[in-house]
Amino acid sequence: EPLVPDWTGTREFQSYDLEEISRYIDWQPFFIAWEMHGKFPGILRDPVIGKEATKLYEDGRTLLREVIGGKWLRANAALGIFPAVSNGQDDVKVYRNGEEITLNFLRQQVKKAPGQPNFCLADFIAPESSGKTDYIGAFAVTAGLGIETWLEKFAREHDDYNAIMLKALADRLAEAFAELLHEKVRRKIWGYARSESLENEDLIAEKYQGIRPAPGYPACPDHTEKWKLFDLIDEKRQTGITLTESLAMYPAASVSGWYFANPSSRYFGIGKIGRDQVTDYATRKKMPVEAIERWLSQQLGY
């Protein structure tokens, strides 16, 4: 049964409280940014890199306090929840203010054991033929607004250490903001998991219902769907996030994606795809095959 939200439409969050966002930080990727690999917080006690990791963590937390106290960075977000149905195959029709926007997804083409389905994100939205209206959400967050001023200052001071540190922290804050917002969506805005109460470790381990896959990631590797995502929720670009020619988000410390509430929704990778699917996808997206091949060059199995 579709999980009906209390509210549909779009809303924006400007200059969100960095202190609140910081409580959702997952520190593990922070160490990976410095090429230190190990589980957090165990890495702080590691016999080989523990001392170095601890210093890094302390320096990171000190700079984070400065960033929050001095409002060095601004965090903005936009999200939307919309009625949607799938076409029973790989597309999802989204309805906003009487307008229909079609999202195009790709299906796994891996050889699986008998009875194991090849997933597509469209499978997690009720098909039109069911006569039911389902819903899909979309979001974009950034915690990188204002970072340039500080990176320029560190460059003038030849302070590479703090420049790298600030970029790593901005990335952590953006991911933390995505985590915080998703929790708000589940518990209040969409409200399909009102009674959820998870610790930060549980959030990091994705123990919640629903997923938030991002265009460019394994389940939906096509970055060009970001155009639709941003048009749905951030038409006037109130977030301050822009898309570069290669469809990277600017500022770099930004995260965007889709919200699926379906309890059976899960993350997966589509893997390599064949020429027949690329041709079909190009037709659905009304784009030349060559353009699709360029955008999906990593996915081509031929």
PDB file of C-alpha atoms in Angstrom:
ATOM      1  CA  GLU A   1       0.000   0.000   0.000  1.00  0.00           C
ATOM      2  CA  PRO A   2       1.350   3.467  -0.875  1.00  0.00           C
ATOM      3  CA  LEU A   3       2.517   5.436   2.174  1.00  0.00           C
ATOM      4  CA  VAL A   4       0.492   8.641   1.880  1.00  0.00           C
ATOM      5  CA  PRO A   5       2.318  11.757   3.105  1.00  0.00           C
ATOM      6  CA  ASP A   6       0.670  14.430   5.275  1.00  0.00           C
ATOM      7  CA  TRP A   7       1.918  17.034   2.866  1.00  0.00           C
ATOM      8  CA  THR A   8       3.004  17.281  -0.772  1.00  0.00           C
ATOM      9  CA  GLY A   9       4.829  20.072  -2.553  1.00  0.00           C
ATOM     10  CA  THR A  10       8.228  21.655  -2.086  1.00  0.00           C
ATOM     11  CA  ARG A  11       9.861  23.462   0.787  1.00  0.00           C
ATOM     12  CA  GLU A  12      13.178  25.151   1.389  1.00  0.00           C
ATOM     13  CA  PHE A  13      15.501  25.513   4.341  1.00  0.00           C
ATOM     14  CA  GLN A  14      17.872  28.490   4.331  1.00  0.00           C
ATOM     15  CA  SER A  15      20.934  28.912   6.585  1.00  0.00           C
ATOM     16  CA  TYR A  16      20.126  25.781   8.584  1.00  0.00           C
ATOM     17  CA  ASP A  17      21.707  25.500  12.047  1.00  0.00           C
ATOM     18  CA  LEU A  18      25.190  23.976  11.599  1.00  0.00           C
ATOM     19  CA  GLU A  19      25.288  22.906  15.251  1.00  0.00           C
ATOM     20  CA  GLU A  20      22.219  20.688  14.765  1.00  0.00           C
ATOM     21  CA  ILE A  21      23.622  19.314  11.485  1.00  0.00           C
ATOM     22  CA  SER A  22      26.972  18.482  13.122  1.00  0.00           C
ATOM     23  CA  ARG A  23      25.267  16.001  15.482  1.00  0.00           C
ATOM     24  CA  TYR A  24      24.606  13.763  12.464  1.00  0.00           C
ATOM     25  CA  ILE A  25      28.213  13.601  11.247  1.00  0.00           C
ATOM     26  CA  ASP A  26      29.589  10.210  10.214  1.00  0.00           C
ATOM     27  CA  TRP A  27      33.307  10.586  10.932  1.00  0.00           C
ATOM     28  CA  GLN A  28      34.492   7.484   9.122  1.00  0.00           C
ATOM     29  CA  PRO A  29      34.788   9.035   5.608  1.00  0.00           C
ATOM     30  CA  PHE A  30      36.620  11.991   7.196  1.00  0.00           C
ATOM     31  CA  PHE A  31      39.586   9.691   7.820  1.00  0.00           C
ATOM     32  CA  ILE A  32      39.312   8.194   4.328  1.00  0.00           C
ATOM     33  CA  ALA A  33      39.735  11.750   2.947  1.00  0.00           C
ATOM     34  CA  TRP A  34      43.157  11.652   4.651  1.00  0.00           C
ATOM     35  CA  GLU A  35      43.826   8.137   3.339  1.00  0.00           C
ATOM     36  CA  MET A  36      43.462   6.567   6.761  1.00  0.00           C
ATOM     37  CA  HIS A  37      41.415   3.405   6.668  1.00  0.00           C
ATOM     38  CA  GLY A  38      39.754   1.855   9.671  1.00  0.00           C
ATOM     39  CA  LYS A  39      36.467   1.815  11.539  1.00  0.00           C
ATOM     40  CA  PHE A  40      35.631   4.878  13.619  1.00  0.00           C
ATOM     41  CA  PRO A  41      36.061   5.221  16.605  1.00  0.00           C
ATOM     42  CA  GLY A  42      38.342   2.151  16.747  1.00  0.00           C
ATOM     43  CA  ILE A  43      40.787   3.890  14.382  1.00  0.00           C
ATOM     44  CA  LEU A  44      41.677   6.300  17.228  1.00  0.00           C
ATOM     45  CA  ARG A  45      43.129   3.366  19.190  1.00  0.00           C
ATOM     46  CA  ASP A  46      44.814   1.672  16.218  1.00  0.00           C
ATOM     47  CA  PRO A  47      48.358   0.551  17.167  1.00  0.00           C
ATOM     48  CA  VAL A  48      49.811   1.890  13.905  1.00  0.00           C
ATOM     49  CA  ILE A  49      47.850   5.038  12.991  1.00  0.00           C
ATOM     50  CA  GLY A  50      45.893   5.648  16.209  1.00  0.00           C
ATOM     51  CA  LYS A  51      48.019   8.556  17.389  1.00  0.00           C
ATOM     52  CA  GLU A  52      47.922  10.297  14.005  1.00  0.00           C
ATOM     53  CA  ALA A  53      44.189   9.599  13.628  1.00  0.00           C
ATOM     54  CA  THR A  54      43.484  11.038  17.091  1.00  0.00           C
ATOM     55  CA  LYS A  55      45.380  14.239  16.299  1.00  0.00           C
ATOM     56  CA  LEU A  56      43.494  14.555  13.017  1.00  0.00           C
ATOM     57  CA  TYR A  57      40.153  14.010  14.772  1.00  0.00           C
ATOM     58  CA  GLU A  58      40.982  16.617  17.443  1.00  0.00           C
ATOM     59  CA  ASP A  59      42.118  19.142  14.811  1.00  0.00           C
ATOM     60  CA  GLY A  60      38.966  18.438  12.795  1.00  0.00           C
ATOM     61  CA  ARG A  61      36.718  18.999  15.793  1.00  0.00           C
ATOM     62  CA  THR A  62      38.552  22.210  16.716  1.00  0.00           C
ATOM     63  CA  LEU A  63      38.120  23.612  13.196  1.00  0.00           C
ATOM     64  CA  LEU A  64      34.502  22.439  13.153  1.00  0.00           C
ATOM     65  CA  ARG A  65      33.824  24.482  16.321  1.00  0.00           C
ATOM     66  CA  GLU A  66      35.320  27.536  14.576  1.00  0.00           C
ATOM     67  CA  VAL A  67      33.221  26.923  11.457  1.00  0.00           C
ATOM     68  CA  ILE A  68      30.021  26.641  13.520  1.00  0.00           C
ATOM     69  CA  GLY A  69      30.830  29.483  15.928  1.00  0.00           C
ATOM     70  CA  GLY A  70      31.954  31.862  13.189  1.00  0.00           C
ATOM     71  CA  LYS A  71      29.247  30.790  10.693  1.00  0.00           C
ATOM     72  CA  TRP A  72      31.928  30.189   8.064  1.00  0.00           C
ATOM     73  CA  LEU A  73      29.600  28.050   5.974  1.00  0.00           C
ATOM     74  CA  ARG A  74      25.927  28.287   5.057  1.00  0.00           C
ATOM     75  CA  ALA A  75      23.736  25.225   4.741  1.00  0.00           C
ATOM     76  CA  ASN A  76      20.670  25.334   2.479  1.00  0.00           C
ATOM     77  CA  ALA A  77      18.295  22.628   1.324  1.00  0.00           C
ATOM     78  CA  ALA A  78      15.227  22.036  -0.806  1.00  0.00           C
ATOM     79  CA  LEU A  79      12.963  19.011  -0.813  1.00  0.00           C
ATOM     80  CA  GLY A  80       9.737  17.923  -2.388  1.00  0.00           C
ATOM     81  CA  ILE A  81       7.227  15.085  -2.091  1.00  0.00           C
ATOM     82  CA  PHE A  82       5.040  14.383  -5.113  1.00  0.00           C
ATOM     83  CA  PRO A  83       2.326  11.982  -6.264  1.00  0.00           C
ATOM     84  CA  ALA A  84       3.863   9.409  -8.612  1.00  0.00           C
ATOM     85  CA  VAL A  85       3.140   6.157 -10.441  1.00  0.00           C
ATOM     86  CA  SER A  86       5.397   3.812 -12.369  1.00  0.00           C
ATOM     87  CA  ASN A  87       4.554   2.704 -15.898  1.00  0.00           C
ATOM     88  CA  GLY A  88       5.005  -0.902 -14.755  1.00  0.00           C
ATOM     89  CA  GLN A  89       8.461  -0.924 -16.343  1.00  0.00           C
ATOM     90  CA  ASP A  90      11.396   1.431 -15.812  1.00  0.00           C
ATOM     91  CA  ASP A  91       9.827   4.912 -15.785  1.00  0.00           C
ATOM     92  CA  VAL A  92       8.122   6.880 -13.029  1.00  0.00           C
ATOM     93  CA  LYS A  93       5.622   9.657 -13.741  1.00  0.00           C
ATOM     94  CA  VAL A  94       5.754  12.445 -11.186  1.00  0.00           C
ATOM     95  CA  TYR A  95       2.925  14.982 -10.861  1.00  0.00           C
ATOM     96  CA  ARG A  96       3.594  18.554  -9.797  1.00  0.00           C
ATOM     97  CA  ASN A  97       1.040  21.361 -10.123  1.00  0.00           C
ATOM     98  CA  GLY A  98      -0.807  19.622 -12.928  1.00  0.00           C
ATOM     99  CA  GLU A  99       2.443  18.930 -14.811  1.00  0.00           C
ATOM    100  CA  GLU A 100       3.752  15.417 -15.522  1.00  0.00           C
ATOM    101  CA  ILE A 101       7.509  14.816 -15.316  1.00  0.00           C
ATOM    102  CA  THR A 102       8.856  11.406 -16.312  1.00  0.00           C
ATOM    103  CA  LEU A 103      11.878  10.015 -14.497  1.00  0.00           C
ATOM    104  CA  ASN A 104      13.792   7.367 -16.409  1.00  0.00           C
ATOM    105  CA  PHE A 105      15.573   4.612 -14.526  1.00  0.00           C
ATOM    106  CA  LEU A 106      17.738   1.685 -15.591  1.00  0.00           C
ATOM    107  CA  ARG A 107      17.290  -1.974 -14.728  1.00  0.00           C
ATOM    108  CA  GLN A 108      19.992  -4.405 -13.643  1.00  0.00           C
ATOM    109  CA  GLN A 109      21.085  -6.761 -16.401  1.00  0.00           C
ATOM    110  CA  VAL A 110      23.101  -9.147 -14.297  1.00  0.00           C
ATOM    111  CA  LYS A 111      22.735 -12.903 -14.479  1.00  0.00           C
ATOM    112  CA  LYS A 112      21.078 -13.888 -11.204  1.00  0.00           C
ATOM    113  CA  ALA A 113      19.981 -17.135  -9.616  1.00  0.00           C
ATOM    114  CA  PRO A 114      16.557 -18.359 -10.823  1.00  0.00           C
ATOM    115  CA  GLY A 115      13.725 -16.461  -9.154  1.00  0.00           C
ATOM    116  CA  GLN A 116      15.987 -13.531  -8.234  1.00  0.00           C
ATOM    117  CA  PRO A 117      14.655 -10.322  -9.826  1.00  0.00           C
ATOM    118  CA  ASN A 118      16.714  -7.735 -11.686  1.00  0.00           C
ATOM    119  CA  PHE A 119      15.933  -4.522  -9.823  1.00  0.00           C
ATOM    120  CA  CYS A 120      15.009  -1.088 -11.095  1.00  0.00           C
ATOM    121  CA  LEU A 121      14.157   1.872  -8.832  1.00  0.00           C
ATOM    122  CA  ALA A 122      10.806   2.162 -10.641  1.00  0.00           C
ATOM    123  CA  ASP A 123       9.836  -1.179  -9.027  1.00  0.00           C
ATOM    124  CA  PHE A 124       9.494   0.619  -5.679  1.00  0.00           C
ATOM    125  CA  ILE A 125       6.670   2.882  -6.942  1.00  0.00           C
ATOM    126  CA  ALA A 126       3.143   1.498  -7.418  1.00  0.00           C
ATOM    127  CA  PRO A 127       2.306   0.889 -11.094  1.00  0.00           C
ATOM    128  CA  GLU A 128      -0.382   3.006 -12.737  1.00  0.00           C
ATOM    129  CA  SER A 129      -2.292  -0.205 -13.529  1.00  0.00           C
ATOM    130  CA  SER A 130      -2.848  -0.765  -9.778  1.00  0.00           C
ATOM    131  CA  GLY A 131      -5.142   2.264  -9.741  1.00  0.00           C
ATOM    132  CA  LYS A 132      -3.256   3.582  -6.708  1.00  0.00           C
ATOM    133  CA  THR A 133      -1.364   6.836  -6.389  1.00  0.00           C
ATOM    134  CA  ASP A 134       2.082   6.441  -4.845  1.00  0.00           C
ATOM    135  CA  TYR A 135       4.622   9.116  -3.902  1.00  0.00           C
ATOM    136  CA  ILE A 136       8.269   9.941  -4.472  1.00  0.00           C
ATOM    137  CA  GLY A 137      10.472  12.531  -2.830  1.00  0.00           C
ATOM    138  CA  ALA A 138      13.483  14.517  -3.993  1.00  0.00           C
ATOM    139  CA  PHE A 139      16.051  16.582  -2.110  1.00  0.00           C
ATOM    140  CA  ALA A 140      19.198  18.656  -2.494  1.00  0.00           C
ATOM    141  CA  VAL A 141      21.353  19.941   0.352  1.00  0.00           C
ATOM    142  CA  THR A 142      24.572  21.894   0.546  1.00  0.00           C
ATOM    143  CA  ALA A 143      26.832  22.869   3.421  1.00  0.00           C
ATOM    144  CA  GLY A 144      29.477  24.465   1.221  1.00  0.00           C
ATOM    145  CA  LEU A 145      28.149  27.993   0.664  1.00  0.00           C
ATOM    146  CA  GLY A 146      30.829  30.526   1.605  1.00  0.00           C
ATOM    147  CA  ILE A 147      33.718  28.051   1.575  1.00  0.00           C
ATOM    148  CA  GLU A 148      35.660  29.879  -1.184  1.00  0.00           C
ATOM    149  CA  THR A 149      36.508  32.876   1.055  1.00  0.00           C
ATOM    150  CA  TRP A 150      38.155  30.596   3.588  1.00  0.00           C
ATOM    151  CA  LEU A 151      39.920  28.415   1.009  1.00  0.00           C
ATOM    152  CA  GLU A 152      41.387  31.585  -0.544  1.00  0.00           C
ATOM    153  CA  LYS A 153      42.532  32.756   2.902  1.00  0.00           C
ATOM    154  CA  PHE A 154      44.252  29.392   3.564  1.00  0.00           C
ATOM    155  CA  ALA A 155      45.832  29.494   0.082  1.00  0.00           C
ATOM    156  CA  ARG A 156      47.283  32.958   0.801  1.00  0.00           C
ATOM    157  CA  GLU A 157      48.672  31.604   4.063  1.00  0.00           C
ATOM    158  CA  HIS A 158      50.032  28.478   2.286  1.00  0.00           C
ATOM    159  CA  ASP A 159      47.998  26.489   4.811  1.00  0.00           C
ATOM    160  CA  ASP A 160      47.182  23.332   2.841  1.00  0.00           C
ATOM    161  CA  TYR A 161      46.385  21.404   6.006  1.00  0.00           C
ATOM    162  CA  ASN A 162      43.442  23.592   7.018  1.00  0.00           C
ATOM    163  CA  ALA A 163      42.253  23.921   3.413  1.00  0.00           C
ATOM    164  CA  ILE A 164      41.974  20.124   3.099  1.00  0.00           C
ATOM    165  CA  MET A 165      40.494  19.935   6.602  1.00  0.00           C
ATOM    166  CA  LEU A 166      37.792  22.504   5.768  1.00  0.00           C
ATOM    167  CA  LYS A 167      36.825  20.713   2.533  1.00  0.00           C
ATOM    168  CA  ALA A 168      36.618  17.395   4.407  1.00  0.00           C
ATOM    169  CA  LEU A 169      34.439  18.980   7.117  1.00  0.00           C
ATOM    170  CA  ALA A 170      32.143  20.659   4.576  1.00  0.00           C
ATOM    171  CA  ASP A 171      31.645  17.266   2.895  1.00  0.00           C
ATOM    172  CA  ARG A 172      30.833  15.672   6.265  1.00  0.00           C
ATOM    173  CA  LEU A 173      28.344  18.467   7.061  1.00  0.00           C
ATOM    174  CA  ALA A 174      26.616  18.068   3.678  1.00  0.00           C
ATOM    175  CA  GLU A 175      26.215  14.301   4.227  1.00  0.00           C
ATOM    176  CA  ALA A 176      25.064  14.959   7.807  1.00  0.00           C
ATOM    177  CA  PHE A 177      22.490  17.461   6.509  1.00  0.00           C
ATOM    178  CA  ALA A 178      21.185  14.831   4.058  1.00  0.00           C
ATOM    179  CA  GLU A 179      20.903  12.409   7.005  1.00  0.00           C
ATOM    180  CA  LEU A 180      19.105  14.936   9.237  1.00  0.00           C
ATOM    181  CA  LEU A 181      16.668  15.914   6.470  1.00  0.00           C
ATOM    182  CA  HIS A 182      15.888  12.286   5.598  1.00  0.00           C
ATOM    183  CA  GLU A 183      15.073  11.639   9.268  1.00  0.00           C
ATOM    184  CA  LYS A 184      12.735  14.682   9.283  1.00  0.00           C
ATOM    185  CA  VAL A 185      11.056  13.339   6.150  1.00  0.00           C
ATOM    186  CA  ARG A 186      10.533   9.860   7.607  1.00  0.00           C
ATOM    187  CA  ARG A 187       9.331  11.025  11.004  1.00  0.00           C
ATOM    188  CA  LYS A 188       7.411  14.234  10.245  1.00  0.00           C
ATOM    189  CA  ILE A 189       7.230  15.628   6.702  1.00  0.00           C
ATOM    190  CA  TRP A 190       6.213  12.374   4.978  1.00  0.00           C
ATOM    191  CA  GLY A 191       5.654  10.760   8.334  1.00  0.00           C
ATOM    192  CA  TYR A 192       5.740   7.102   7.294  1.00  0.00           C
ATOM    193  CA  ALA A 193       8.024   6.159  10.220  1.00  0.00           C
ATOM    194  CA  ARG A 194       6.792   8.430  13.008  1.00  0.00           C
ATOM    195  CA  SER A 195       7.837   6.136  15.823  1.00  0.00           C
ATOM    196  CA  GLU A 196      11.380   5.593  14.508  1.00  0.00           C
ATOM    197  CA  SER A 197      14.017   6.291  17.125  1.00  0.00           C
ATOM    198  CA  LEU A 198      17.517   5.544  15.930  1.00  0.00           C
ATOM    199  CA  GLU A 199      20.933   6.480  17.297  1.00  0.00           C
ATOM    200  CA  ASN A 200      23.453   8.081  14.930  1.00  0.00           C
ATOM    201  CA  GLU A 201      25.225   4.698  14.503  1.00  0.00           C
ATOM    202  CA  ASP A 202      21.922   3.169  13.349  1.00  0.00           C
ATOM    203  CA  LEU A 203      21.408   5.999  10.842  1.00  0.00           C
ATOM    204  CA  ILE A 204      24.914   5.477   9.488  1.00  0.00           C
ATOM    205  CA  ALA A 205      24.144   1.748   9.195  1.00  0.00           C
ATOM    206  CA  GLU A 206      20.938   2.663   7.254  1.00  0.00           C
ATOM    207  CA  LYS A 207      18.647   0.797   9.639  1.00  0.00           C
ATOM    208  CA  TYR A 208      15.706   3.000   8.643  1.00  0.00           C
ATOM    209  CA  GLN A 209      12.881   2.300   6.205  1.00  0.00           C
ATOM    210  CA  GLY A 210      13.276   3.658   2.681  1.00  0.00           C
ATOM    211  CA  ILE A 211      16.273   4.791   0.633  1.00  0.00           C
ATOM    212  CA  ARG A 212      17.697   8.022  -0.816  1.00  0.00           C
ATOM    213  CA  PRO A 213      19.655   7.061  -3.964  1.00  0.00           C
ATOM    214  CA  ALA A 214      21.497   9.867  -5.725  1.00  0.00           C
ATOM    215  CA  PRO A 215      21.766  10.353  -9.512  1.00  0.00           C
ATOM    216  CA  GLY A 216      25.265   9.201 -10.442  1.00  0.00           C
ATOM    217  CA  TYR A 217      25.304   6.370  -7.892  1.00  0.00           C
ATOM    218  CA  PRO A 218      25.050   2.621  -8.641  1.00  0.00           C
ATOM    219  CA  ALA A 219      21.237   2.278  -8.674  1.00  0.00           C
ATOM    220  CA  CYS A 220      20.743   5.332 -10.918  1.00  0.00           C
ATOM    221  CA  PRO A 221      24.080   6.129 -12.570  1.00  0.00           C
ATOM    222  CA  ASP A 222      22.765   8.707 -15.064  1.00  0.00           C
ATOM    223  CA  HIS A 223      23.712  12.218 -13.914  1.00  0.00           C
ATOM    224  CA  THR A 224      21.398  13.848 -16.489  1.00  0.00           C
ATOM    225  CA  GLU A 225      18.373  12.975 -14.309  1.00  0.00           C
ATOM    226  CA  LYS A 226      19.690  15.686 -11.940  1.00  0.00           C
ATOM    227  CA  TRP A 227      18.245  18.296 -14.298  1.00  0.00           C
ATOM    228  CA  LYS A 228      14.770  16.944 -13.545  1.00  0.00           C
ATOM    229  CA  LEU A 229      15.485  16.634  -9.834  1.00  0.00           C
ATOM    230  CA  PHE A 230      16.569  20.277  -9.562  1.00  0.00           C
ATOM    231  CA  ASP A 231      13.670  21.495 -11.706  1.00  0.00           C
ATOM    232  CA  LEU A 232      11.251  19.654  -9.427  1.00  0.00           C
ATOM    233  CA  ILE A 233      12.469  21.081  -6.128  1.00  0.00           C
ATOM    234  CA  ASP A 234      14.736  24.033  -6.782  1.00  0.00           C
ATOM    235  CA  GLU A 235      13.434  25.776  -9.900  1.00  0.00           C
ATOM    236  CA  LYS A 236      14.614  29.190  -8.741  1.00  0.00           C
ATOM    237  CA  ARG A 237      17.898  27.764  -7.447  1.00  0.00           C
ATOM    238  CA  GLN A 238      17.156  29.095  -3.951  1.00  0.00           C
ATOM    239  CA  THR A 239      19.544  26.537  -2.504  1.00  0.00           C
ATOM    240  CA  GLY A 240      22.520  28.214  -4.160  1.00  0.00           C
ATOM    241  CA  ILE A 241      23.515  24.868  -5.700  1.00  0.00           C
ATOM    242  CA  THR A 242      24.335  24.981  -9.392  1.00  0.00           C
ATOM    243  CA  LEU A 243      25.076  22.142 -11.785  1.00  0.00           C
ATOM    244  CA  THR A 244      28.328  22.282 -13.727  1.00  0.00           C
ATOM    245  CA  GLU A 245      28.637  21.173 -17.376  1.00  0.00           C
ATOM    246  CA  SER A 246      29.624  17.695 -16.198  1.00  0.00           C
ATOM    247  CA  LEU A 247      26.585  17.786 -13.853  1.00  0.00           C
ATOM    248  CA  ALA A 248      28.670  17.874 -10.705  1.00  0.00           C
ATOM    249  CA  MET A 249      27.083  20.007  -7.994  1.00  0.00           C
ATOM    250  CA  TYR A 250      28.683  23.289  -6.991  1.00  0.00           C
ATOM    251  CA  PRO A 251      29.535  23.884  -4.138  1.00  0.00           C
ATOM    252  CA  ALA A 252      31.172  20.458  -4.050  1.00  0.00           C
ATOM    253  CA  ALA A 253      29.894  19.845  -0.500  1.00  0.00           C
ATOM    254  CA  SER A 254      26.369  19.094  -1.749  1.00  0.00           C
ATOM    255  CA  VAL A 255      24.171  15.995  -1.886  1.00  0.00           C
ATOM    256  CA  SER A 256      21.010  15.349  -3.885  1.00  0.00           C
ATOM    257  CA  GLY A 257      18.795  12.353  -4.488  1.00  0.00           C
ATOM    258  CA  TRP A 258      15.393  10.684  -4.469  1.00  0.00           C
ATOM    259  CA  TYR A 259      13.337   9.499  -1.514  1.00  0.00           C
ATOM    260  CA  PHE A 260      11.642   6.110  -1.758  1.00  0.00           C
ATOM    261  CA  ALA A 261       9.465   5.128   1.239  1.00  0.00           C
ATOM    262  CA  ASN A 262       8.530   1.592   0.134  1.00  0.00           C
ATOM    263  CA  PRO A 263       9.624  -0.869   2.887  1.00  0.00           C
ATOM    264  CA  SER A 264      10.999  -3.228   0.228  1.00  0.00           C
ATOM    265  CA  SER A 265      13.112  -0.478  -1.402  1.00  0.00           C
ATOM    266  CA  ARG A 266      16.834  -1.170  -1.181  1.00  0.00           C
ATOM    267  CA  TYR A 267      20.148  -0.100  -2.661  1.00  0.00           C
ATOM    268  CA  PHE A 268      21.649  -2.041  -5.538  1.00  0.00           C
ATOM    269  CA  GLY A 269      23.958  -1.471  -8.481  1.00  0.00           C
ATOM    270  CA  ILE A 270      22.733  -1.809 -12.056  1.00  0.00           C
ATOM    271  CA  GLY A 271      26.128  -3.111 -13.163  1.00  0.00           C
ATOM    272  CA  LYS A 272      26.995  -3.319 -16.867  1.00  0.00           C
ATOM    273  CA  ILE A 273      24.251  -2.742 -19.417  1.00  0.00           C
ATOM    274  CA  GLY A 274      23.852  -3.939 -22.988  1.00  0.00           C
ATOM    275  CA  ARG A 275      23.374  -2.021 -26.227  1.00  0.00           C
ATOM    276  CA  ASP A 276      19.659  -2.930 -26.368  1.00  0.00           C
ATOM    277  CA  GLN A 277      19.018  -1.240 -23.017  1.00  0.00           C
ATOM    278  CA  VAL A 278      21.043   1.815 -23.999  1.00  0.00           C
ATOM    279  CA  THR A 279      19.000   2.157 -27.202  1.00  0.00           C
ATOM    280  CA  ASP A 280      15.745   1.779 -25.270  1.00  0.00           C
ATOM    281  CA  TYR A 281      16.915   4.304 -22.663  1.00  0.00           C
ATOM    282  CA  ALA A 282      17.907   6.833 -25.340  1.00  0.00           C
ATOM    283  CA  THR A 283      14.420   6.514 -26.865  1.00  0.00           C
ATOM    284  CA  ARG A 284      12.751   6.997 -23.471  1.00  0.00           C
ATOM    285  CA  LYS A 285      14.917  10.030 -22.706  1.00  0.00           C
ATOM    286  CA  LYS A 286      14.613  11.436 -26.252  1.00  0.00           C
ATOM    287  CA  MET A 287      18.398  11.747 -26.421  1.00  0.00           C
ATOM    288  CA  PRO A 288      20.857  10.480 -29.054  1.00  0.00           C
ATOM    289  CA  VAL A 289      22.381   7.056 -28.293  1.00  0.00           C
ATOM    290  CA  GLU A 290      25.891   8.612 -28.516  1.00  0.00           C
ATOM    291  CA  ALA A 291      25.006  11.094 -25.755  1.00  0.00           C
ATOM    292  CA  ILE A 292      23.697   8.314 -23.510  1.00  0.00           C
ATOM    293  CA  GLU A 293      26.842   6.267 -24.198  1.00  0.00           C
ATOM    294  CA  ARG A 294      28.945   9.262 -23.157  1.00  0.00           C
ATOM    295  CA  TRP A 295      27.058   9.821 -19.892  1.00  0.00           C
ATOM    296  CA  LEU A 296      26.968   6.094 -19.084  1.00  0.00           C
ATOM    297  CA  SER A 297      30.439   5.167 -20.367  1.00  0.00           C
ATOM    298  CA  GLN A 298      31.282   3.416 -17.035  1.00  0.00           C
ATOM    299  CA  GLN A 299      28.144   1.256 -17.301  1.00  0.00           C
ATOM    300  CA  LEU A 300      28.526  -0.017 -20.861  1.00  0.00           C
ATOM    301  CA  GLY A 301      28.972  -3.771 -21.140  1.00  0.00           C
ATOM    302  CA  TYR A 302      29.943  -3.600 -24.809  1.00  0.00           C
TER     303      TYR A 302
END
